[in-house]
Short mmCIF file of C-alpha atoms and ligand atoms in Angstrom, two decimals:
data_model
loop_
_atom_site.label_atom_id
_atom_site.label_comp_id
_atom_site.label_asym_id
_atom_site.label_seq_id
_atom_site.Cartn_x
_atom_site.Cartn_y
_atom_site.Cartn_z
CA MET A 8 63.92 73.27 -85.21
CA PHE A 9 66.88 72.81 -87.28
CA GLY A 10 68.56 75.83 -86.13
CA ASP A 11 67.30 79.24 -85.61
CA LYS A 12 63.93 80.58 -85.94
CA SER A 13 64.68 82.71 -89.38
CA SER A 14 65.92 79.75 -91.17
CA SER A 15 63.30 77.41 -92.94
CA PRO A 16 63.22 74.22 -92.58
CA SER A 17 66.33 72.60 -94.50
CA SER A 18 66.44 68.90 -94.50
CA PHE A 19 66.64 65.93 -92.02
CA SER A 20 67.26 61.81 -92.17
CA SER A 21 65.94 59.30 -90.33
CA THR A 22 66.39 55.74 -90.59
CA PHE A 23 64.71 52.94 -88.10
CA VAL A 24 63.86 49.21 -88.28
CA LEU A 25 60.56 48.67 -87.12
CA ALA A 26 58.76 45.20 -86.40
CA ILE A 27 54.75 44.90 -86.53
CA VAL A 28 53.62 41.68 -84.47
CA PRO A 29 49.76 41.24 -84.96
CA SER A 30 48.04 39.29 -82.03
CA SER A 31 46.28 37.00 -84.06
CA SER A 32 47.58 34.89 -87.07
CA GLY A 33 46.92 35.88 -90.69
CA ARG A 34 47.73 39.42 -92.85
CA GLY A 35 44.79 42.16 -92.03
CA LEU A 36 44.40 41.04 -88.41
CA GLY A 37 46.36 43.30 -86.43
CA GLY A 38 46.14 46.82 -86.01
CA HIS A 39 46.56 49.68 -86.56
CA GLY A 40 49.44 51.02 -87.39
CA LEU A 41 52.65 53.08 -86.17
CA ALA A 42 53.89 56.18 -87.19
CA PHE A 43 57.11 58.23 -87.35
CA THR A 44 56.15 61.91 -86.42
CA LEU A 45 57.81 65.37 -86.27
CA SER A 46 55.72 67.28 -84.05
CA PRO A 47 55.70 70.45 -81.70
CA SER A 48 55.23 68.92 -78.57
CA LYS A 49 55.90 65.42 -76.78
CA GLN A 50 52.19 64.95 -76.17
CA PHE A 51 49.46 64.72 -78.75
CA PRO A 52 46.73 66.08 -76.18
CA GLY A 53 43.29 64.53 -77.16
CA ALA A 54 44.60 61.90 -79.50
CA GLU A 55 42.68 58.89 -80.06
CA ALA A 56 43.80 55.35 -80.71
CA GLY A 57 42.56 53.20 -83.55
CA HIS A 58 42.88 54.97 -87.18
CA TYR A 59 44.32 58.03 -85.34
CA MET A 60 47.48 56.23 -84.24
CA GLY A 61 47.63 58.21 -81.26
CA ILE A 62 48.55 61.33 -82.89
CA PHE A 63 45.13 63.04 -83.93
CA ASN A 64 41.23 63.17 -83.05
CA SER A 65 38.45 63.65 -84.97
CA GLU A 66 38.34 67.38 -83.38
CA ASN A 67 41.89 68.18 -84.67
CA ASP A 68 42.20 66.18 -87.71
CA GLU A 69 43.42 68.21 -91.01
CA SER A 70 43.61 71.48 -88.81
CA PRO A 71 46.73 73.47 -89.86
CA SER A 72 47.62 74.20 -86.20
CA ASN A 73 48.43 70.53 -85.69
CA HIS A 74 51.95 71.33 -87.06
CA ILE A 75 52.49 67.60 -87.50
CA PHE A 76 54.48 65.68 -90.32
CA ALA A 77 54.08 61.83 -90.33
CA VAL A 78 55.08 58.54 -91.91
CA GLU A 79 52.36 56.24 -91.05
CA PHE A 80 52.77 52.61 -91.80
CA ASP A 81 49.33 51.19 -91.56
CA THR A 82 47.86 48.12 -91.07
CA VAL A 83 44.17 48.51 -91.13
CA ASN A 84 42.27 50.11 -93.93
CA GLY A 85 41.54 53.79 -93.96
CA HIS A 86 38.75 55.72 -92.25
CA ASN A 87 35.89 57.14 -94.64
CA ASP A 88 36.90 55.64 -97.76
CA ARG A 89 38.68 58.87 -98.65
CA ALA A 90 42.16 57.63 -99.00
CA ASP A 91 44.30 54.94 -97.46
CA SER A 92 42.42 52.23 -99.40
CA ASP A 93 44.99 49.33 -99.00
CA GLY A 94 45.61 48.60 -95.24
CA ASN A 95 49.14 47.22 -95.89
CA HIS A 96 50.25 50.81 -97.04
CA VAL A 97 52.86 53.49 -96.08
CA GLY A 98 51.48 57.31 -96.38
CA VAL A 99 52.96 60.90 -95.60
CA ASN A 100 50.63 62.63 -93.70
CA LEU A 101 50.57 66.32 -93.09
CA ASN A 102 48.60 67.60 -90.06
CA SER A 103 45.90 64.74 -91.13
CA MET A 104 45.23 60.99 -91.11
CA TYR A 105 44.75 61.95 -94.69
CA SER A 106 47.53 60.97 -96.42
CA ASN A 107 48.98 63.37 -98.99
CA VAL A 108 50.42 60.49 -100.77
CA SER A 109 50.34 56.98 -99.95
CA ARG A 110 51.89 53.41 -101.81
CA SER A 111 50.93 50.06 -100.65
CA ALA A 112 54.17 48.15 -99.04
CA TYR A 113 56.80 47.29 -101.44
CA ARG A 114 60.27 47.42 -102.32
CA PHE A 115 62.00 48.22 -105.52
CA ILE A 116 64.30 45.12 -106.28
CA GLY A 117 67.90 46.36 -107.37
CA ASN A 118 67.80 49.32 -109.76
CA THR A 119 65.31 47.78 -111.61
CA ASP A 120 61.40 48.63 -111.89
CA GLN A 121 60.27 45.30 -110.47
CA THR A 122 59.01 45.36 -107.39
CA GLU A 123 58.55 43.19 -104.46
CA ASP A 124 55.13 43.20 -101.98
CA MET A 125 55.97 43.58 -98.37
CA VAL A 126 54.12 42.82 -95.49
CA LEU A 127 54.06 45.29 -92.59
CA GLU A 128 52.51 43.24 -90.16
CA SER A 129 54.60 40.12 -90.73
CA GLY A 130 56.47 40.42 -87.55
CA ASP A 131 59.80 40.57 -89.37
CA PRO A 132 62.18 43.52 -88.98
CA ILE A 133 61.53 45.94 -92.02
CA GLN A 134 64.32 49.07 -92.19
CA ALA A 135 62.72 52.24 -93.03
CA TRP A 136 64.41 55.52 -94.21
CA ILE A 137 62.92 59.04 -94.35
CA GLU A 138 64.81 61.60 -96.22
CA TYR A 139 63.83 65.22 -96.86
CA ASP A 140 65.76 67.73 -98.62
CA GLY A 141 63.57 70.94 -98.17
CA LYS A 142 61.35 70.03 -101.19
CA PHE A 143 61.28 66.56 -101.82
CA VAL A 144 60.46 63.50 -98.96
CA ASN A 145 61.62 60.36 -99.85
CA VAL A 146 60.33 57.44 -98.27
CA THR A 147 62.12 53.78 -98.62
CA ILE A 148 61.48 50.47 -96.83
CA SER A 149 63.10 46.91 -97.29
CA PRO A 150 63.29 43.73 -95.42
CA LEU A 151 65.81 44.19 -92.50
CA ASN A 152 68.33 41.73 -94.29
CA ILE A 153 67.92 43.53 -97.89
CA SER A 154 70.04 46.23 -98.59
CA LYS A 155 68.45 49.81 -98.96
CA PRO A 156 66.61 50.02 -102.41
CA SER A 157 67.91 52.59 -104.69
CA LYS A 158 64.49 53.28 -105.64
CA PRO A 159 62.14 54.99 -102.52
CA LEU A 160 58.74 53.75 -102.32
CA ILE A 161 57.50 57.19 -102.01
CA SER A 162 59.23 60.42 -103.78
CA ASN A 163 57.13 63.41 -103.34
CA PRO A 164 57.27 66.89 -103.17
CA ILE A 165 56.22 68.47 -99.86
CA ASP A 166 56.60 71.72 -98.42
CA LEU A 167 57.10 71.43 -94.43
CA THR A 168 57.73 75.58 -93.78
CA HIS A 169 54.11 75.92 -92.33
CA ILE A 170 54.49 72.73 -90.29
CA VAL A 171 57.85 72.81 -88.96
CA GLN A 172 58.30 75.04 -85.69
CA THR A 173 61.60 76.45 -84.31
CA THR A 174 61.47 73.04 -81.77
CA MET A 175 60.21 69.63 -83.10
CA TYR A 176 60.10 66.39 -81.66
CA ALA A 177 61.05 63.70 -83.52
CA GLY A 178 59.61 60.10 -82.19
CA PHE A 179 57.03 57.60 -82.86
CA SER A 180 53.44 56.74 -81.99
CA ALA A 181 51.31 53.79 -82.58
CA SER A 182 47.95 52.39 -81.58
CA THR A 183 45.86 49.51 -81.76
CA GLY A 184 41.86 49.20 -81.61
CA GLN A 185 39.83 46.46 -82.02
CA LYS A 186 42.59 44.85 -83.76
CA THR A 187 46.12 44.74 -81.92
CA SER A 188 49.48 44.20 -82.84
CA SER A 189 52.79 45.11 -80.80
CA HIS A 190 54.62 47.96 -82.28
CA TYR A 191 58.23 47.65 -82.06
CA ILE A 192 61.28 50.31 -83.07
CA LEU A 193 64.40 47.90 -82.85
CA GLY A 194 66.84 50.87 -83.79
CA TRP A 195 66.78 54.41 -84.82
CA SER A 196 68.92 57.04 -85.82
CA PHE A 197 68.21 60.87 -87.04
CA SER A 198 69.98 63.58 -88.14
CA THR A 199 69.38 67.26 -89.23
CA ASN A 200 72.62 67.62 -90.94
CA GLY A 201 73.16 65.06 -93.55
CA THR A 202 72.36 61.07 -93.64
CA ALA A 203 71.36 59.51 -90.52
CA PRO A 204 73.87 57.31 -89.32
CA MET A 205 73.85 54.00 -90.41
CA LEU A 206 72.39 51.41 -87.91
CA ASP A 207 74.48 48.63 -87.33
CA ILE A 208 72.00 45.85 -87.67
CA SER A 209 74.14 43.26 -85.59
CA LYS A 210 73.22 44.75 -82.57
CA LEU A 211 69.49 45.31 -82.65
CA PRO A 212 67.36 43.27 -80.59
CA THR A 213 64.92 41.21 -82.11
CA ALA A 214 61.11 41.57 -81.57
CA PRO A 215 59.32 39.13 -79.47
CA ALA A 216 57.75 36.61 -81.66
CA ARG A 217 54.06 36.51 -81.70
CA GLU A 218 52.20 34.11 -79.20
CA LYS A 219 51.08 30.67 -80.84
CA ASP A 220 47.83 30.15 -81.06
CA GLY A 221 46.48 28.49 -77.84
CA SER A 222 50.01 30.03 -75.99
CA SER A 223 49.75 30.57 -72.25
CA TYR A 224 50.44 34.03 -72.75
CA ASP A 225 47.20 36.30 -71.74
CA ARG A 226 46.61 39.44 -72.91
CA ARG A 227 47.92 41.15 -69.79
CA VAL A 228 51.41 39.76 -70.77
CA ILE A 229 50.93 41.36 -74.26
CA ALA A 230 49.64 44.50 -73.13
CA LEU A 231 52.87 44.78 -70.63
CA ILE A 232 54.96 43.98 -73.80
CA ALA A 233 53.26 46.50 -75.88
CA ALA A 234 53.64 48.84 -72.80
CA LEU A 235 57.32 48.51 -72.88
CA SER A 236 58.10 48.91 -76.22
CA THR A 237 55.95 52.19 -75.94
CA VAL A 238 58.36 53.21 -72.83
CA THR A 239 61.45 52.36 -75.41
CA VAL A 240 60.29 54.25 -77.79
CA LEU A 241 59.40 57.36 -75.55
CA LEU A 242 63.04 56.38 -73.76
CA LEU A 243 64.91 56.68 -77.44
CA GLY A 244 62.64 60.04 -77.99
CA ILE A 245 63.90 61.70 -75.19
CA LEU A 246 67.50 60.84 -75.56
CA ILE A 247 67.47 61.77 -79.02
CA TYR A 248 65.62 64.95 -77.66
CA PHE A 249 68.15 65.90 -75.27
CA THR A 250 71.16 65.43 -77.68
CA LEU A 251 69.60 67.50 -80.75
CA TYR A 252 67.75 70.33 -78.82
CA LYS A 253 69.26 70.76 -75.35
CA ARG A 254 70.36 74.31 -76.74
CA ASN A 255 66.92 74.98 -77.39
CA VAL A 256 63.81 74.67 -75.10
CA GLY A 257 65.11 72.56 -72.87
CA SER A 258 67.68 73.88 -70.90
CA GLU A 259 67.08 76.51 -68.38
CA SER A 260 70.14 77.90 -66.69
CA LEU A 261 69.37 79.25 -63.10
CA GLU A 262 70.97 81.16 -60.99
CA ASP A 263 71.06 80.84 -57.13
CA TRP A 264 68.93 83.45 -56.28
CA GLU A 265 66.33 82.08 -59.04
CA LEU A 266 66.07 78.99 -56.94
CA ASP A 267 63.97 80.20 -54.11
CA CYS A 268 61.34 82.12 -55.94
CA PRO A 269 58.03 80.32 -55.28
CA HIS A 270 56.59 82.60 -58.04
CA ARG A 271 58.89 81.19 -60.65
CA PHE A 272 57.68 79.15 -63.73
CA ARG A 273 59.15 76.84 -65.38
CA TYR A 274 59.80 78.10 -69.11
CA LYS A 275 58.95 74.59 -70.22
CA ASP A 276 55.43 74.83 -69.03
CA LEU A 277 55.10 78.31 -70.61
CA HIS A 278 56.12 77.19 -73.79
CA ALA A 279 53.66 74.26 -73.68
CA ALA A 280 51.09 76.53 -72.37
CA THR A 281 50.96 79.20 -75.21
CA LYS A 282 51.80 76.18 -77.32
CA GLY A 283 55.30 77.25 -78.42
CA PHE A 284 54.14 81.13 -78.41
CA LYS A 285 52.23 80.26 -81.21
CA GLN A 286 50.85 83.64 -83.16
CA SER A 287 47.31 82.43 -83.18
CA GLU A 288 47.53 82.38 -79.21
CA ILE A 289 48.74 86.35 -79.19
CA ILE A 290 45.99 88.46 -77.64
CA GLY A 291 47.72 91.72 -77.25
CA VAL A 292 50.98 93.61 -78.34
CA GLY A 293 52.43 96.79 -77.00
CA GLY A 294 55.35 98.27 -76.95
CA PHE A 295 58.18 95.83 -76.37
CA ALA A 296 55.66 93.06 -75.39
CA VAL A 297 53.51 90.56 -76.43
CA VAL A 298 50.55 89.08 -74.62
CA TYR A 299 49.71 85.19 -75.15
CA LYS A 300 46.72 83.16 -73.83
CA GLY A 301 48.04 80.04 -72.47
CA VAL A 302 46.42 77.10 -70.53
CA LEU A 303 49.11 75.59 -67.98
CA PRO A 304 49.66 72.28 -68.61
CA THR A 305 50.03 71.41 -64.96
CA THR A 306 46.63 72.93 -63.81
CA GLY A 307 44.84 73.58 -66.57
CA THR A 308 44.00 77.08 -65.89
CA GLU A 309 43.71 79.90 -68.18
CA VAL A 310 46.70 82.38 -67.88
CA ALA A 311 47.89 85.29 -69.64
CA VAL A 312 51.60 85.35 -70.26
CA LYS A 313 53.34 88.23 -71.21
CA LYS A 314 56.45 88.45 -73.12
CA ILE A 315 58.75 91.18 -72.47
CA THR A 316 62.03 90.95 -74.83
CA GLN A 317 64.64 92.92 -73.40
CA THR A 318 67.96 93.92 -74.48
CA GLN A 319 70.90 92.92 -72.15
CA SER A 320 71.58 96.08 -70.74
CA SER A 321 67.78 95.97 -69.30
CA ILE A 322 68.12 92.85 -67.94
CA HIS A 323 70.68 94.25 -65.70
CA GLY A 324 69.34 94.73 -62.32
CA LEU A 325 66.68 91.81 -63.02
CA LYS A 326 67.41 90.09 -59.50
CA GLU A 327 66.11 93.45 -57.95
CA PHE A 328 63.33 93.57 -60.39
CA VAL A 329 62.51 90.15 -59.90
CA ALA A 330 62.45 90.69 -55.87
CA GLU A 331 59.95 93.10 -56.62
CA ILE A 332 57.81 90.93 -58.84
CA GLU A 333 57.80 88.41 -56.13
CA SER A 334 56.29 90.95 -53.83
CA LEU A 335 53.55 91.95 -56.26
CA GLY A 336 52.79 88.05 -56.46
CA ARG A 337 51.35 88.73 -53.01
CA LEU A 338 48.95 91.39 -53.97
CA ARG A 339 45.30 90.46 -53.74
CA HIS A 340 42.50 92.90 -54.59
CA LYS A 341 39.01 92.17 -56.28
CA ASN A 342 40.18 94.93 -58.51
CA LEU A 343 43.53 93.83 -59.50
CA VAL A 344 44.80 91.14 -62.03
CA TYR A 345 46.67 88.61 -60.10
CA LEU A 346 50.02 88.47 -60.98
CA GLN A 347 50.80 84.47 -60.83
CA GLY A 348 54.41 84.69 -61.54
CA TRP A 349 57.33 85.40 -63.81
CA CYS A 350 59.94 83.79 -65.83
CA LYS A 351 62.83 84.80 -67.21
CA ARG A 352 64.82 83.19 -70.23
CA LYS A 353 67.74 84.48 -72.25
CA ASN A 354 66.76 87.90 -72.53
CA ASP A 355 63.18 87.33 -72.44
CA LEU A 356 61.06 88.18 -69.20
CA LEU A 357 57.69 86.34 -68.70
CA LEU A 358 55.02 87.52 -66.73
CA ILE A 359 52.04 85.31 -65.70
CA TYR A 360 48.62 87.12 -65.12
CA ASP A 361 45.16 85.63 -64.47
CA TYR A 362 43.60 85.53 -67.88
CA ILE A 363 40.59 87.79 -67.75
CA PRO A 364 37.91 87.11 -70.56
CA ASN A 365 36.48 90.34 -71.62
CA GLY A 366 39.57 92.12 -72.70
CA SER A 367 40.49 95.49 -72.09
CA LEU A 368 38.46 98.53 -71.19
CA TYR A 369 40.73 100.07 -74.07
CA SER A 370 39.18 97.48 -76.56
CA LEU A 371 35.64 98.21 -75.01
CA LEU A 372 35.58 101.80 -75.38
CA PHE A 373 37.16 102.05 -78.92
CA ASP A 374 37.34 99.06 -80.68
CA GLN A 375 35.06 99.35 -83.69
CA ARG A 376 34.47 95.49 -83.74
CA GLN A 377 33.00 95.42 -80.37
CA ALA A 378 29.13 94.77 -80.66
CA PHE A 379 27.96 96.38 -77.82
CA VAL A 380 28.51 100.00 -76.09
CA LEU A 381 29.29 100.18 -72.33
CA SER A 382 26.70 101.83 -70.34
CA TRP A 383 27.28 104.62 -68.18
CA GLU A 384 26.36 103.04 -65.23
CA GLN A 385 28.93 99.97 -66.32
CA ARG A 386 31.26 102.74 -67.09
CA PHE A 387 30.83 104.45 -63.63
CA ASN A 388 30.99 100.71 -61.56
CA ILE A 389 34.60 100.49 -63.60
CA ILE A 390 36.16 103.92 -63.18
CA LYS A 391 35.09 103.18 -58.98
CA GLY A 392 37.07 99.75 -59.52
CA ILE A 393 40.45 101.16 -60.76
CA ALA A 394 40.02 103.85 -57.78
CA ASP A 395 39.54 101.05 -55.59
CA GLY A 396 42.63 99.06 -56.94
CA LEU A 397 44.64 101.99 -56.91
CA LEU A 398 44.32 103.01 -53.02
CA TYR A 399 44.81 99.55 -52.29
CA LEU A 400 48.18 99.59 -54.07
CA HIS A 401 49.15 103.31 -52.85
CA GLU A 402 47.56 103.01 -49.52
CA GLU A 403 46.51 100.03 -47.95
CA TRP A 404 49.05 97.24 -48.83
CA GLU A 405 52.02 96.72 -46.62
CA LEU A 406 54.32 98.55 -49.13
CA VAL A 407 53.58 101.64 -51.72
CA VAL A 408 52.85 100.09 -54.94
CA VAL A 409 53.41 102.99 -57.63
CA HIS A 410 51.47 101.04 -60.78
CA ARG A 411 53.32 103.68 -63.30
CA ASP A 412 51.33 102.66 -66.23
CA VAL A 413 47.47 103.10 -65.35
CA LYS A 414 45.70 103.33 -68.71
CA SER A 415 42.30 102.11 -70.60
CA SER A 416 44.53 99.23 -71.98
CA ASN A 417 45.89 97.81 -68.62
CA VAL A 418 42.54 97.77 -67.22
CA LEU A 419 40.75 94.63 -67.88
CA ILE A 420 37.28 94.00 -67.70
CA ASP A 421 36.07 90.63 -66.00
CA ALA A 422 33.23 88.33 -66.30
CA ASP A 423 31.18 90.44 -64.26
CA MET A 424 32.18 93.77 -65.98
CA ASN A 425 34.30 94.50 -62.73
CA ALA A 426 37.75 96.37 -63.83
CA ARG A 427 40.81 94.65 -62.68
CA LEU A 428 44.05 96.43 -62.94
CA GLY A 429 46.77 94.42 -64.54
CA ASP A 430 50.34 95.13 -65.78
CA PHE A 431 52.75 95.35 -63.08
CA GLY A 432 55.29 95.21 -65.37
CA LEU A 433 56.63 98.61 -64.62
CA ALA A 434 55.65 98.79 -61.20
CA ARG A 435 57.69 100.17 -58.36
CA LEU A 436 57.70 99.55 -54.48
CA TYR A 437 58.04 102.34 -51.65
CA ASP A 438 58.20 102.02 -47.97
CA HIS A 439 55.38 104.12 -46.77
CA GLY A 440 56.43 107.59 -46.08
CA THR A 441 59.75 107.79 -48.39
CA ASP A 442 60.64 109.90 -50.99
CA TRP A 443 60.07 109.10 -54.85
CA HIS A 444 62.90 108.01 -56.79
CA THR A 445 64.02 109.58 -59.76
CA THR A 446 63.36 106.80 -62.70
CA ASN A 447 63.22 106.44 -66.13
CA VAL A 448 60.07 108.46 -67.22
CA VAL A 449 57.81 105.08 -68.69
CA GLY A 450 54.67 105.41 -69.11
CA THR A 451 51.85 106.58 -72.15
CA ILE A 452 51.70 109.91 -73.63
CA GLY A 453 48.43 111.72 -72.44
CA TYR A 454 48.88 109.76 -69.35
CA ILE A 455 52.09 111.24 -68.14
CA ALA A 456 51.73 113.71 -65.19
CA PRO A 457 53.22 116.95 -66.05
CA GLU A 458 55.59 116.94 -63.04
CA LEU A 459 56.78 113.30 -63.98
CA ALA A 460 57.96 114.45 -67.46
CA ARG A 461 59.82 117.17 -65.59
CA ASN A 462 61.20 115.69 -62.58
CA GLY A 463 60.98 111.85 -63.43
CA LYS A 464 59.46 111.05 -60.51
CA ALA A 465 56.94 108.40 -60.67
CA SER A 466 54.33 108.63 -57.68
CA THR A 467 51.10 107.96 -56.06
CA SER A 468 49.95 111.35 -57.60
CA SER A 469 51.59 110.67 -61.02
CA ASP A 470 49.30 107.29 -60.68
CA VAL A 471 46.54 109.45 -60.17
CA PHE A 472 46.87 111.83 -62.88
CA ALA A 473 46.85 109.08 -65.01
CA TYR A 474 43.76 107.41 -63.42
CA GLY A 475 42.17 110.90 -63.93
CA TYR A 476 42.88 110.55 -67.69
CA CYS A 477 41.80 107.13 -67.94
CA SER A 478 38.22 107.95 -66.23
CA SER A 479 37.86 111.27 -68.50
CA LYS A 480 38.18 108.51 -71.51
CA SER A 481 35.64 106.39 -70.35
CA PHE A 482 32.91 109.12 -70.27
CA ARG A 483 33.88 110.91 -73.43
CA GLY A 484 30.93 110.45 -75.71
CA GLU A 485 32.77 111.03 -79.01
CA SER A 486 35.53 108.70 -78.60
CA ARG A 487 37.06 108.04 -82.16
CA SER A 488 39.69 111.12 -82.01
CA ILE A 489 41.38 109.54 -79.60
CA ARG A 490 42.23 106.30 -81.29
CA GLY A 491 45.68 105.67 -82.25
CA THR A 492 47.15 108.03 -79.55
CA SER A 493 46.97 105.15 -76.88
CA SER A 494 49.83 102.90 -77.66
CA TRP A 495 52.53 105.11 -77.54
CA TRP A 496 55.51 103.78 -75.15
CA ILE A 497 58.45 106.03 -74.09
CA GLY A 498 61.26 104.16 -72.46
C1 NAG B 502 64.87 60.76 -103.59
O1 NAG B 502 64.53 60.09 -104.71
C2 NAG B 502 65.02 60.90 -105.83
C3 NAG B 502 64.64 59.64 -106.84
O2 NAG B 502 65.57 58.60 -106.57
C4 NAG B 502 66.59 61.40 -105.76
O3 NAG B 502 66.65 61.86 -106.84
C5 NAG B 502 66.70 62.07 -104.52
O4 NAG B 502 67.91 62.36 -104.45
C6 NAG B 502 66.06 61.63 -103.16
N1 NAG B 502 65.81 62.61 -102.70
C7 NAG B 502 66.55 62.76 -101.15
C8 NAG B 502 66.00 63.86 -100.21
O5 NAG B 502 66.72 61.62 -100.70
C1 NAG B 503 77.21 69.19 -90.75
O1 NAG B 503 78.14 68.10 -90.92
C2 NAG B 503 79.19 68.50 -91.62
C3 NAG B 503 79.88 67.69 -92.13
O2 NAG B 503 79.30 66.16 -92.34
C4 NAG B 503 79.97 68.83 -90.31
O3 NAG B 503 81.27 69.65 -91.07
C5 NAG B 503 79.50 70.23 -89.66
O4 NAG B 503 79.95 70.74 -88.65
C6 NAG B 503 77.90 69.55 -89.27
N1 NAG B 503 77.42 70.75 -88.52
C7 NAG B 503 76.59 70.98 -87.52
C8 NAG B 503 75.91 71.94 -86.96
O5 NAG B 503 76.58 69.62 -86.66
#
């Protein structure tokens, strides 16, 4: 957010006009409230209504991985007696429904210390200002017809360094519970560069009045109004998103040839699947690639996403490379990890594989944190499986696939302890019966066949050499001496 990854969150400023119209008359009868949010996603998965305001749920409340900043306008007494005791309050929340700081709703009169109480759910429009300068957050409220008080209601130091991520969405969330209100946002401006633009108050819509007791509106009409107001807020949110963050995660510029690739994934989905390529989702790091675990938002399936950071020059020839990946996506064998697809974004290439639960053969053999030791039978079954997979690649499929990076860390072990050869990131395709081309020598020290190092020709034979080295490691009793030699890449 707010610029490039390296910069820390600098500042933002927002002002908006809200109106909370309870369904029944009298203070304290409506619920539950409205919140301004900064969040890493447009969705709040699993969010609950009521006190959670559609942002958190009982599981993730207080979790540091939420990365959510919220300013709540709460109209119901807080939960669990821990905080938020006044039902009519404004609070600043980090990752949790428990406010870091909260004040009952009032405004300072002019420049004095005198205050005037305000009722959030009066149904009258209230203007709010939220300003963050990198150190302090100020929250100010006043009735719409009274200009901004010079003293904020809340002025508190907060650190958003661990909250704000590269891309954040600004928006609103509101919820009802047993008590209900209609929550409206009548106008909104937001800026990450200086003070948010003033709102032209004369152009704001008015919130629909509360139904008169005994009126002919039934609950369905109220529900419709509430739904429409949510849609309005969403539209506003999307608008802001497009104007502010278009150049970030949103846009995907595609070249013509990319359009008819059935295995192309949308970057947006991968970004969501890996929670924004979050550190905590990393399941492997090698050479110039990082592997994330992800759950695809569209289907809910678990995948492994390998993010290869390339330089511009190595992207050259990407079209051919992608054509090969499209072919590799058709490989199907019980001892191969299925390559589901790919995605290109700027200098990054992303490859999407099936997620295999038990990790790699390398980690099963050499990671001292592993609780159990593979039996000889299991080891034998695993190397037979790799051989089956390689045979399929070399001889049984329509093209000859030279894997070029057979090694224990590229052999994954599935739930049934069968080997699945993975990582076709370096694979090359040949027609049956053609000569091997000279390529850059890629692979891992120890696994590279002597003739490959000499003539640069990757072939089925050099794969078999690597397979032999991999198998010998699987059967070596004393493995510790090999640690540390295995993740060497040359390229
Ligand atoms: C917050 O309010 C304090 C006190 O009025 C003021 O000194 C400070 O400049 C304000 N900060 C921001 C970010 O508006
Ligand atoms: C931020 O605002 C200043 C003036 O207020 C302007 O000169 C500058 O170009 C703006 N920066 C961005 C990134 O919009």
